[in-house]
PDB file of C-alpha atoms and ligand atoms in Angstrom:
ATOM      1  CA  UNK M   1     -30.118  -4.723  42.884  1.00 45.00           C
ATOM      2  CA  UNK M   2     -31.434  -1.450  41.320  1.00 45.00           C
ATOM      3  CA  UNK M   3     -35.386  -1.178  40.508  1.00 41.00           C
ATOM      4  CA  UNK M   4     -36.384   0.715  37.180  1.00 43.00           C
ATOM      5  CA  UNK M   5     -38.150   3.332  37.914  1.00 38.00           C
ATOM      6  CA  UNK M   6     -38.591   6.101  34.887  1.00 34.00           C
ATOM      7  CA  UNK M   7     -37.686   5.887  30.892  1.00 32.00           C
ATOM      8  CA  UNK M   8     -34.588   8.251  30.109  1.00 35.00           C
ATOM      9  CA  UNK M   9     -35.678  11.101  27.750  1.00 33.00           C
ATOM     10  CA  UNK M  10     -34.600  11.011  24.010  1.00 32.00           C
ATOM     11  CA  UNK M  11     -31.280  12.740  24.057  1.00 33.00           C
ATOM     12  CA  UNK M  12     -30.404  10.414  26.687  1.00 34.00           C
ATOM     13  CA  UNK M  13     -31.367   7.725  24.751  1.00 32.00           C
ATOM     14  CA  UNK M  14     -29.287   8.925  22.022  1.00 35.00           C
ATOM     15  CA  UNK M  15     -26.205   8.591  24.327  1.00 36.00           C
ATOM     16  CA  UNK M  16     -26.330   5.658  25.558  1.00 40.00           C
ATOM     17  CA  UNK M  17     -27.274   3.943  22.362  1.00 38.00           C
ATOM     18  CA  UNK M  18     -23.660   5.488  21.477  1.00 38.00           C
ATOM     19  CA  UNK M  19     -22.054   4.456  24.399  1.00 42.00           C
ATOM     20  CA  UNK M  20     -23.396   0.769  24.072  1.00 43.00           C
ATOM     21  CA  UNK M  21     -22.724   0.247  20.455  1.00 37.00           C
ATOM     22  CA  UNK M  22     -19.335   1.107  21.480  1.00 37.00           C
ATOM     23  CA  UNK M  23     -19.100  -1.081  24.080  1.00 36.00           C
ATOM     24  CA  UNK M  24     -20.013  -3.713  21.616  1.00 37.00           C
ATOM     25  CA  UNK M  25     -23.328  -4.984  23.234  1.00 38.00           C
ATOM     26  CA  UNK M  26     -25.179  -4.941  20.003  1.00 37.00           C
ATOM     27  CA  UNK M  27     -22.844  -7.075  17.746  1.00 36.00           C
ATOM     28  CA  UNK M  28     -24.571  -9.766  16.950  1.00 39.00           C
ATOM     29  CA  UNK M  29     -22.965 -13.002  18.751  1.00 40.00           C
ATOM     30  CA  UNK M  30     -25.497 -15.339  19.835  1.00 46.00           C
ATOM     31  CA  UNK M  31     -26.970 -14.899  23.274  1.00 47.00           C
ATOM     32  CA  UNK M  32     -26.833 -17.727  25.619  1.00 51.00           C
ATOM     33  CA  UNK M  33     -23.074 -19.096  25.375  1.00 51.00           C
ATOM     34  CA  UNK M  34     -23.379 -21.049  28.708  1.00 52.00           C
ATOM     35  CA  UNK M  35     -25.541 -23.523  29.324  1.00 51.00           C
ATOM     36  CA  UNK M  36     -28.647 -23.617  31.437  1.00 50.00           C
ATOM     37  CA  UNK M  37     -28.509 -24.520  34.823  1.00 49.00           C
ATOM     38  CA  UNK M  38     -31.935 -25.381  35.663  1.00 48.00           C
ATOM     39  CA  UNK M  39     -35.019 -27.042  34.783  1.00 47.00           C
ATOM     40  CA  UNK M  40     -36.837 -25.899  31.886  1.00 77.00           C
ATOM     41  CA  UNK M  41     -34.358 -25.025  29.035  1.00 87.00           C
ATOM     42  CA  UNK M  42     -35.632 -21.813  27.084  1.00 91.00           C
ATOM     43  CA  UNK M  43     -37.265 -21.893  24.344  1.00 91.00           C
ATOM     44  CA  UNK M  44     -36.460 -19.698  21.274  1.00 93.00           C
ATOM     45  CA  UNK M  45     -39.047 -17.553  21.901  1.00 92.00           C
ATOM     46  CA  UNK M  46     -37.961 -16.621  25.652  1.00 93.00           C
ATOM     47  CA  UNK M  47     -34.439 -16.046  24.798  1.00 94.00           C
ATOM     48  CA  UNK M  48     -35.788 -13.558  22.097  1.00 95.00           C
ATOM     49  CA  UNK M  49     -38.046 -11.848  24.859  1.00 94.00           C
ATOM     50  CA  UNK M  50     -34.932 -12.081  27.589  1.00 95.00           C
ATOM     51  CA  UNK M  51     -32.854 -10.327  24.887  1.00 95.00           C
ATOM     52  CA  UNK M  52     -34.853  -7.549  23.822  1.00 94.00           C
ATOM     53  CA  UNK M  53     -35.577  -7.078  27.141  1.00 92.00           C
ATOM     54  CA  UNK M  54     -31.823  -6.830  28.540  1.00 93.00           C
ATOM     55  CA  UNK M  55     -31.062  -4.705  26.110  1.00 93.00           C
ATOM     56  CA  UNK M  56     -33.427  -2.414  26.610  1.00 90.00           C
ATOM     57  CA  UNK M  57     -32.496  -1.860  30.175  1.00 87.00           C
ATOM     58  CA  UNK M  58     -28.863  -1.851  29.785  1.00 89.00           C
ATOM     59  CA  UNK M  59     -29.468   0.693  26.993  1.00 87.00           C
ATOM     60  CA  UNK M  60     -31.798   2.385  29.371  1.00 84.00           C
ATOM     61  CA  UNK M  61     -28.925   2.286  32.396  1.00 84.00           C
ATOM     62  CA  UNK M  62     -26.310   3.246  29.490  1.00 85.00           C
ATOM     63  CA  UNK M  63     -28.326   6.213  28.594  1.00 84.00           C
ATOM     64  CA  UNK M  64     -29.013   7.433  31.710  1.00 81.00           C
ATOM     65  CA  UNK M  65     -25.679   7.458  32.928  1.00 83.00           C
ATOM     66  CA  UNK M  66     -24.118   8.923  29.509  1.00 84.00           C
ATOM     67  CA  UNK M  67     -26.469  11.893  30.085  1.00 84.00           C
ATOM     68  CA  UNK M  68     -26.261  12.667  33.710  1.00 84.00           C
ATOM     69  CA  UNK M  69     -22.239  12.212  33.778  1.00 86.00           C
ATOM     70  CA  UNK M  70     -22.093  14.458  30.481  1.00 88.00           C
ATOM     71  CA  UNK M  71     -23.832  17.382  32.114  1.00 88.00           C
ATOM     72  CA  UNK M  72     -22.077  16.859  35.354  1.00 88.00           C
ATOM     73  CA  UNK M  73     -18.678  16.634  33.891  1.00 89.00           C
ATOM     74  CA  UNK M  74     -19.634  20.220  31.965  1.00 90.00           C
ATOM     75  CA  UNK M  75     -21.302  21.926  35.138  1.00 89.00           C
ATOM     76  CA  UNK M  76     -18.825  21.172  37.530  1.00 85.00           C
ATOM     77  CA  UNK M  77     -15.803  18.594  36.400  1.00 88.00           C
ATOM     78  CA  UNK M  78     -15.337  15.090  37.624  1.00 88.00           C
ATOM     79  CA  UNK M  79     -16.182  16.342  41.884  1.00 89.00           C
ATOM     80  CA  UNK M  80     -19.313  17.101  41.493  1.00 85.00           C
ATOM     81  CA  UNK M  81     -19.934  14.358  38.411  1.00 87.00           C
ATOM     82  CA  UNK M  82     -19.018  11.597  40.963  1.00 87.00           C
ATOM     83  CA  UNK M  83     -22.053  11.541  42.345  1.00 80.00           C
ATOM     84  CA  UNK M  84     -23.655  11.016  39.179  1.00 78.00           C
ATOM     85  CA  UNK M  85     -21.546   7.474  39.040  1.00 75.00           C
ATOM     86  CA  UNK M  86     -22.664   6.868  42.085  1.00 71.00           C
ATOM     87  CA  UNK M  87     -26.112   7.358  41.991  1.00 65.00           C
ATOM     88  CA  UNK M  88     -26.480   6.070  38.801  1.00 62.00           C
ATOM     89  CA  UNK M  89     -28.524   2.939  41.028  1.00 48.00           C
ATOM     90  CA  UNK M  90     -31.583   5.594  40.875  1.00 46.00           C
ATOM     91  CA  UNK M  91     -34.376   4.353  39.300  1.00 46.00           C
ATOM     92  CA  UNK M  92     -34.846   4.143  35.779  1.00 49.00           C
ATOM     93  CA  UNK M  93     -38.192   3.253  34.427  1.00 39.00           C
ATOM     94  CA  UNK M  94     -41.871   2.515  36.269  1.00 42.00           C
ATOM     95  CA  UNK M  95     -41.694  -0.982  36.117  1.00 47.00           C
ATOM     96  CA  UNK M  96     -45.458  -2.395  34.878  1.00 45.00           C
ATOM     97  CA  UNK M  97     -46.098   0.765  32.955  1.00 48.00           C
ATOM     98  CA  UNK M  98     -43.022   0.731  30.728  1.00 58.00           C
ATOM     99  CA  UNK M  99     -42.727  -2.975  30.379  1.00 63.00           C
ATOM    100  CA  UNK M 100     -39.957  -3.667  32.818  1.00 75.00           C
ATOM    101  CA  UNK M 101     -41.671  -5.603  35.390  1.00 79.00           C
ATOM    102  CA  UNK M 102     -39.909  -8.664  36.849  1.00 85.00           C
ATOM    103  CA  UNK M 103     -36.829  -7.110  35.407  1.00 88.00           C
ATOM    104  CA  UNK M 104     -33.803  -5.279  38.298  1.00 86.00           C
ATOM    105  CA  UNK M 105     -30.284  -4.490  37.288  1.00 84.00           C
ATOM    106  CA  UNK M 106     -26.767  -3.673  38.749  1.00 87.00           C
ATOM    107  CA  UNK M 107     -22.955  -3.309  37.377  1.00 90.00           C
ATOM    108  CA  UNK M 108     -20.358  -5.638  38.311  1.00 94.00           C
ATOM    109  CA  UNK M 109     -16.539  -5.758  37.810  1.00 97.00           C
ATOM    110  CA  UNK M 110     -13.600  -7.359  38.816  1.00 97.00           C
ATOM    111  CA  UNK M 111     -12.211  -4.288  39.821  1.00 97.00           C
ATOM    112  CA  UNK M 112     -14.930  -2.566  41.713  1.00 96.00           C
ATOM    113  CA  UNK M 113     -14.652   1.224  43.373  1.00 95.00           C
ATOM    114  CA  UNK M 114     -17.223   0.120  45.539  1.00 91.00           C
ATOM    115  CA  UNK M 115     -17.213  -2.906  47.328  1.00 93.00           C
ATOM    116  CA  UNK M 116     -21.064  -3.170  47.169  1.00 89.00           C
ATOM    117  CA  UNK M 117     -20.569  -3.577  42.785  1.00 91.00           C
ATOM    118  CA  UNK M 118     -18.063  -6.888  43.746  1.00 95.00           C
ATOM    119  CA  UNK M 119     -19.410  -9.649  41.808  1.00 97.00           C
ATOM    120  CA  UNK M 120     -21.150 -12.913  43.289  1.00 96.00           C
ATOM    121  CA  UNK M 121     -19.937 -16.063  41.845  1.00 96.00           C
ATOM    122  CA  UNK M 122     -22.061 -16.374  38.681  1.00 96.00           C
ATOM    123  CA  UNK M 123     -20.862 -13.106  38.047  1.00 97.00           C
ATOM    124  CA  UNK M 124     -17.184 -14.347  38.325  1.00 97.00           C
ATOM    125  CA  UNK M 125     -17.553 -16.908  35.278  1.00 96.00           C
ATOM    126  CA  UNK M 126     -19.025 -14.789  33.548  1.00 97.00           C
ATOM    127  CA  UNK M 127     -16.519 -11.803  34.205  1.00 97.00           C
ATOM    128  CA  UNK M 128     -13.614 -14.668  33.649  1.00 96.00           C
ATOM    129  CA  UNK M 129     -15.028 -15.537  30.057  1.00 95.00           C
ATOM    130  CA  UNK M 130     -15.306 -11.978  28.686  1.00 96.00           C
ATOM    131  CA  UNK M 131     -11.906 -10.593  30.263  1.00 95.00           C
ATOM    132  CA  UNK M 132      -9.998 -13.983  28.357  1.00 94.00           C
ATOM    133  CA  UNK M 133     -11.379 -12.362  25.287  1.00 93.00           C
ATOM    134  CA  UNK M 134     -10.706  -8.883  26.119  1.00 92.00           C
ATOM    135  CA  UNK M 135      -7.398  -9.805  26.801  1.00 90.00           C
ATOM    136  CA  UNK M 136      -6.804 -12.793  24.408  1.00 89.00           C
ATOM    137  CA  UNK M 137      -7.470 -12.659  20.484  1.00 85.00           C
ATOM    138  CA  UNK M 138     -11.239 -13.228  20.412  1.00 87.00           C
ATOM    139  CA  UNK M 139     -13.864 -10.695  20.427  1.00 90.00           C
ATOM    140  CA  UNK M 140     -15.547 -10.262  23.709  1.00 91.00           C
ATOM    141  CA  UNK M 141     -19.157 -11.802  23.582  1.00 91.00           C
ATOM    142  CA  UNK M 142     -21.991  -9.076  23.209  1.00 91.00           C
ATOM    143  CA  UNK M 143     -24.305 -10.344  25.508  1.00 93.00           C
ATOM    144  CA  UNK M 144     -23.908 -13.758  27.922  1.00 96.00           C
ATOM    145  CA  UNK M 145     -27.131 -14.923  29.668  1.00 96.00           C
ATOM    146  CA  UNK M 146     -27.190 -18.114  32.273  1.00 94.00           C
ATOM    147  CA  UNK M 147     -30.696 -19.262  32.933  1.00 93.00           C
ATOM    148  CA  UNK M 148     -31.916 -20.644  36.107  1.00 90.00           C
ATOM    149  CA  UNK M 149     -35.189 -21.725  37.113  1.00 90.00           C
ATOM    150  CA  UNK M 150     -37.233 -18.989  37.941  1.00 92.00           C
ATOM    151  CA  UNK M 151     -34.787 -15.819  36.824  1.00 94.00           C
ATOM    152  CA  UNK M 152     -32.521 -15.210  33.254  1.00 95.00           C
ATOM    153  CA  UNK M 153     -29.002 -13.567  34.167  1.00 96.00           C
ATOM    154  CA  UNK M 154     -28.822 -11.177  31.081  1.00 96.00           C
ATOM    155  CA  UNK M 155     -24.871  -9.890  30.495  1.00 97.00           C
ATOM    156  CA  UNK M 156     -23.700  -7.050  28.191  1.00 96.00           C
ATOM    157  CA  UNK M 157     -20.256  -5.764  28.216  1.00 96.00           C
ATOM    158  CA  UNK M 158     -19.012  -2.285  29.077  1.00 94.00           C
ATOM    159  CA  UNK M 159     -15.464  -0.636  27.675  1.00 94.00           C
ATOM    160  CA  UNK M 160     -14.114   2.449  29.088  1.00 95.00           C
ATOM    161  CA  UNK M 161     -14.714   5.355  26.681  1.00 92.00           C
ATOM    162  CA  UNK M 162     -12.813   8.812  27.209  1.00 91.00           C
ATOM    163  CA  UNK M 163     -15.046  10.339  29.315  1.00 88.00           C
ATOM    164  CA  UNK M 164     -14.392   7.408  31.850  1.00 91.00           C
ATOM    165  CA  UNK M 165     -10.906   8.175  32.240  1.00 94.00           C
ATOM    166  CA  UNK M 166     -11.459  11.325  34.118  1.00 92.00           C
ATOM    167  CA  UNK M 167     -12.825   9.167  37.348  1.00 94.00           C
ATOM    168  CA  UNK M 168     -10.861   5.706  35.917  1.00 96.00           C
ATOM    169  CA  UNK M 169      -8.090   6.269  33.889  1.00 97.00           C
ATOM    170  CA  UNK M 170      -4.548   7.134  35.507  1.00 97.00           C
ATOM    171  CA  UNK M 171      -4.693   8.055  38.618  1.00 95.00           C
ATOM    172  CA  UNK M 172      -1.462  10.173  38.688  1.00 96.00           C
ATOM    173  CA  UNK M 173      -4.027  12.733  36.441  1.00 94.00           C
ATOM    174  CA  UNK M 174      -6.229  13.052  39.113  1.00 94.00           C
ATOM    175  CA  UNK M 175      -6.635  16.518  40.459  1.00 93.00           C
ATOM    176  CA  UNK M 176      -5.716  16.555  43.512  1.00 94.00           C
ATOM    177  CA  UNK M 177      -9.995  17.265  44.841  1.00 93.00           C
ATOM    178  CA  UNK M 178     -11.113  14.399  42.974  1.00 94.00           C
ATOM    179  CA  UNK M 179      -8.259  12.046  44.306  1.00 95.00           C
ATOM    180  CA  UNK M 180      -9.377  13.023  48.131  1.00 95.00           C
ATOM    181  CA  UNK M 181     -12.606  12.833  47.355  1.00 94.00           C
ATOM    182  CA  UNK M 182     -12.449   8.934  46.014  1.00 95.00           C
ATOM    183  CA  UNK M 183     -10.521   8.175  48.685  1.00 95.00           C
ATOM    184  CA  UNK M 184     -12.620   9.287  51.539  1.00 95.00           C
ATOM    185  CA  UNK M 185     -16.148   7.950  49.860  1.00 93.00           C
ATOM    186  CA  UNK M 186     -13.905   4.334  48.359  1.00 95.00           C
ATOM    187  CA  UNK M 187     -11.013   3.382  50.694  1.00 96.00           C
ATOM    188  CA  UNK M 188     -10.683   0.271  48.421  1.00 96.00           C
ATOM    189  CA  UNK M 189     -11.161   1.786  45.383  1.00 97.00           C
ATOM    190  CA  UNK M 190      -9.948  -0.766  42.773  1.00 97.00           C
ATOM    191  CA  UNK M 191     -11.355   0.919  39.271  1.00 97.00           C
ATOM    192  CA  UNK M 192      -8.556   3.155  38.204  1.00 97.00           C
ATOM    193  CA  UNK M 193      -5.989   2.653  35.848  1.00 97.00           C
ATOM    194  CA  UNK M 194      -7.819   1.581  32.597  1.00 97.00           C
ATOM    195  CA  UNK M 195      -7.111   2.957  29.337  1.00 97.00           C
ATOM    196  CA  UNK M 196      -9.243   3.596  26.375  1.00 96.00           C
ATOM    197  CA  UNK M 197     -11.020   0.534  25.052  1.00 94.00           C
ATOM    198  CA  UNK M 198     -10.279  -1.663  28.080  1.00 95.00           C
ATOM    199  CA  UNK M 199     -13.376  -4.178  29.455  1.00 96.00           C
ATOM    200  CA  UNK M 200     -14.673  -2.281  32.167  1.00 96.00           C
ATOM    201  CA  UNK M 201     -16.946  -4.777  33.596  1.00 96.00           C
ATOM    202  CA  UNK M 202     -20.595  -6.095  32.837  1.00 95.00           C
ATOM    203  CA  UNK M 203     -23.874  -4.362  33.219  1.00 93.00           C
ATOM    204  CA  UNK M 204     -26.295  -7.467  34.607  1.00 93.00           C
ATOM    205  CA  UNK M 205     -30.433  -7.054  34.104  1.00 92.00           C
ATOM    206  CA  UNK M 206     -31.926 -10.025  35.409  1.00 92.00           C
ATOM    207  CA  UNK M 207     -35.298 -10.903  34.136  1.00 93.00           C
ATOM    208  CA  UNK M 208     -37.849 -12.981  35.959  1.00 92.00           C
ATOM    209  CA  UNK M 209     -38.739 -16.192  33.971  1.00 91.00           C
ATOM    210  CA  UNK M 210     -42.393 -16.938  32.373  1.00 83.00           C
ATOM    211  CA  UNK M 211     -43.724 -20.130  33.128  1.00 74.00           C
TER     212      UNK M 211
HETATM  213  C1  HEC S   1     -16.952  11.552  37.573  1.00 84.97           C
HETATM  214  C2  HEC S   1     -16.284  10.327  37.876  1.00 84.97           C
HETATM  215  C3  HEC S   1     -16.661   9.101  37.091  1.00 84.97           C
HETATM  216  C4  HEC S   1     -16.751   8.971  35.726  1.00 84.97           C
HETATM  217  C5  HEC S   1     -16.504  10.046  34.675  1.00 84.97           C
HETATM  218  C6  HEC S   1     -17.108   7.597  35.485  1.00 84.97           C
HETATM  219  N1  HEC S   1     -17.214   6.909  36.658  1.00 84.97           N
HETATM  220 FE1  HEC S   1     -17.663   4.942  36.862  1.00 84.97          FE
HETATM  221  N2  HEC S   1     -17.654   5.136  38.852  1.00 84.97           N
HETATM  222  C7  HEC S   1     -17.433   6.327  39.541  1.00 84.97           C
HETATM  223  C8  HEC S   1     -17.784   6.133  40.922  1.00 84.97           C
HETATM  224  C9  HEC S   1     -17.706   7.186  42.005  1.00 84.97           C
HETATM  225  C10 HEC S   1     -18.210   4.795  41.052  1.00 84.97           C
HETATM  226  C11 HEC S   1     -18.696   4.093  42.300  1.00 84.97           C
HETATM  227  C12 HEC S   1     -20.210   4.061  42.235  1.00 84.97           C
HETATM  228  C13 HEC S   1     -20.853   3.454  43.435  1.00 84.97           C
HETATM  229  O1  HEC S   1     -20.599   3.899  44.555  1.00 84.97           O
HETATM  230  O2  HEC S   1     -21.642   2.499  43.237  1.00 84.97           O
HETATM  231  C14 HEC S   1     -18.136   4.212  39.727  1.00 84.97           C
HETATM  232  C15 HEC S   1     -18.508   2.903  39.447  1.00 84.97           C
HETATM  233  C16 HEC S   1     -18.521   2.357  38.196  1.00 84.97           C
HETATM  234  C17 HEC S   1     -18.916   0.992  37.907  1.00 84.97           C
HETATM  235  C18 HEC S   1     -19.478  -0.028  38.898  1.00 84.97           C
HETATM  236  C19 HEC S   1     -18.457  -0.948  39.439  1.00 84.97           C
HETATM  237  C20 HEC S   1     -17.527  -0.352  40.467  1.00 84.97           C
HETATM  238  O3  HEC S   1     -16.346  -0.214  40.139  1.00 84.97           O
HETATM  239  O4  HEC S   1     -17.966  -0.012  41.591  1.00 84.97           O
HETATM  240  C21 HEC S   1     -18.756   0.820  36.571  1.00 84.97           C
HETATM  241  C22 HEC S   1     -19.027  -0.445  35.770  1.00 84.97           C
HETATM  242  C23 HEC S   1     -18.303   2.082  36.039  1.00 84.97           C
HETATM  243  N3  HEC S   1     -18.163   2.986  37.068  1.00 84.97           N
HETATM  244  C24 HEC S   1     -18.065   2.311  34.706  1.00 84.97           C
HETATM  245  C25 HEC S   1     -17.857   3.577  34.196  1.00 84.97           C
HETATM  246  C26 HEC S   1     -17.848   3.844  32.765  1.00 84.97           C
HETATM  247  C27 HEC S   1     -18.011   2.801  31.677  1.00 84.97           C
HETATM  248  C28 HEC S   1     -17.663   5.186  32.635  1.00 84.97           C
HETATM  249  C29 HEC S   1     -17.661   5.996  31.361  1.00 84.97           C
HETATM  250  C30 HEC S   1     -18.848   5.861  30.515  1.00 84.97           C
HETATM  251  C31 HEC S   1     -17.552   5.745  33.959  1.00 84.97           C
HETATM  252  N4  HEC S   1     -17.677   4.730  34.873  1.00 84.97           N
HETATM  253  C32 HEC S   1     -17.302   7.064  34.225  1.00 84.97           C
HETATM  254  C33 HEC S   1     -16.974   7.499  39.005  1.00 84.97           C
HETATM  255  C34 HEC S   1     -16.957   7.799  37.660  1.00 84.97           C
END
């Protein structure tokens, strides 16, 4: 689970607003599709606050990652921009002064690189409901968010865009340094092989509850 440690700047910002309004995390289907599993249904008011919050981070993460993997991928091509990928758990923002106390974050997939992204089981469902869309003929949900007691599971959707397909895409296109260098750092790398547009996986923020 990642802390958030500082705010992206503005161009970053700008990125990853792109890359998530591609990814379709701001369409506007209702957050909340399954049902709480706890005590204590929310209210309308703490879904609203669990929503703006989890978008903000995953915006935050989005950005971040856009940028850094953008100016690797120019200074020195998809070997050096790996570690970008990788270290992309670096902190993001300073938790009580920007607002994001109580709130931590990771990436999940079905298909993980590394074995330390595999999803736990609440992950699963939620990974099984959005790849049915993906793959079926309804539109993958925007956001999903499962409530417990004390912590909100916040889920927003992430499609490969172009500049994925350098590190995810085919990986007969690989040069032949970035193939040996996934291999040696992810033995079991599973996340190659997508194509443009394809669900990715699921950027998760979970946010402590308020009493
Ligand atoms: C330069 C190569 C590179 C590019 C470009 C890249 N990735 Fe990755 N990606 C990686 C590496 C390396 C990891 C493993 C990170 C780790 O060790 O946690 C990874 C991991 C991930 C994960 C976490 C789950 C897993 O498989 O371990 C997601 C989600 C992901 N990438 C999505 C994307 C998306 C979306 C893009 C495009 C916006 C992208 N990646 C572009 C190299 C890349």
């Amino acid at each position: 689970m990642l802390n958030l440690h500082k705010l992206p700047g503005t161009a970053a910002c700008v990125v990853g607003a792109m890359l998530l309004a591609a990814c379709g995390a701001e369409d506007s289907v209702p957050a909340g599709d399954l049902p709480p599993s706890g005590v204590g249904a929310p209210s309308a008011a703490e879904r609203a606050r669990v929503t703006g919050l989890g978008e903000q981070a995953a915006s935050a993460l989005m950005a971040s990652l856009g940028a850094q993997l953008m100016a690797a991928m120019e200074a020195g091509g998809p070997v050096e921009a790996v570690a970008v990928c990788r270290n992309v758990a670096l902190p993001l923002t300073d938790g009580a002064a920007s607002g994001f106390e109580g709130v931590s974050l990771r990436r999940t997939t079905s298909k993980p690189r590394n074995p330390a992204n595999a999803p736990d089981e609440r992950d699963l469902a939620v990974l099984a409901t959005m790849e049915a869309a993906a793959t079926g003929d309804d539109e993958v949900p925007g956001v999903m968010i499962e409530w417990d007691d004390t912590v909100a599971h916040f889920y927003a959707p992430v499609f490969v865009q172009q500049v994925c397909l350098n590190c995810h895409g085919d990986p007969g296109g690989f040069s032949e340094p970035l193939a040996e260098k996934l291999r040696e750092l992810y033995p079991d790398d599973q996340a190659t092989g997508y194509a443009l547009g394809d669900f990715r996986g699921v950027i998760r923020v979970d946010i402590d509850r308020q009493p």
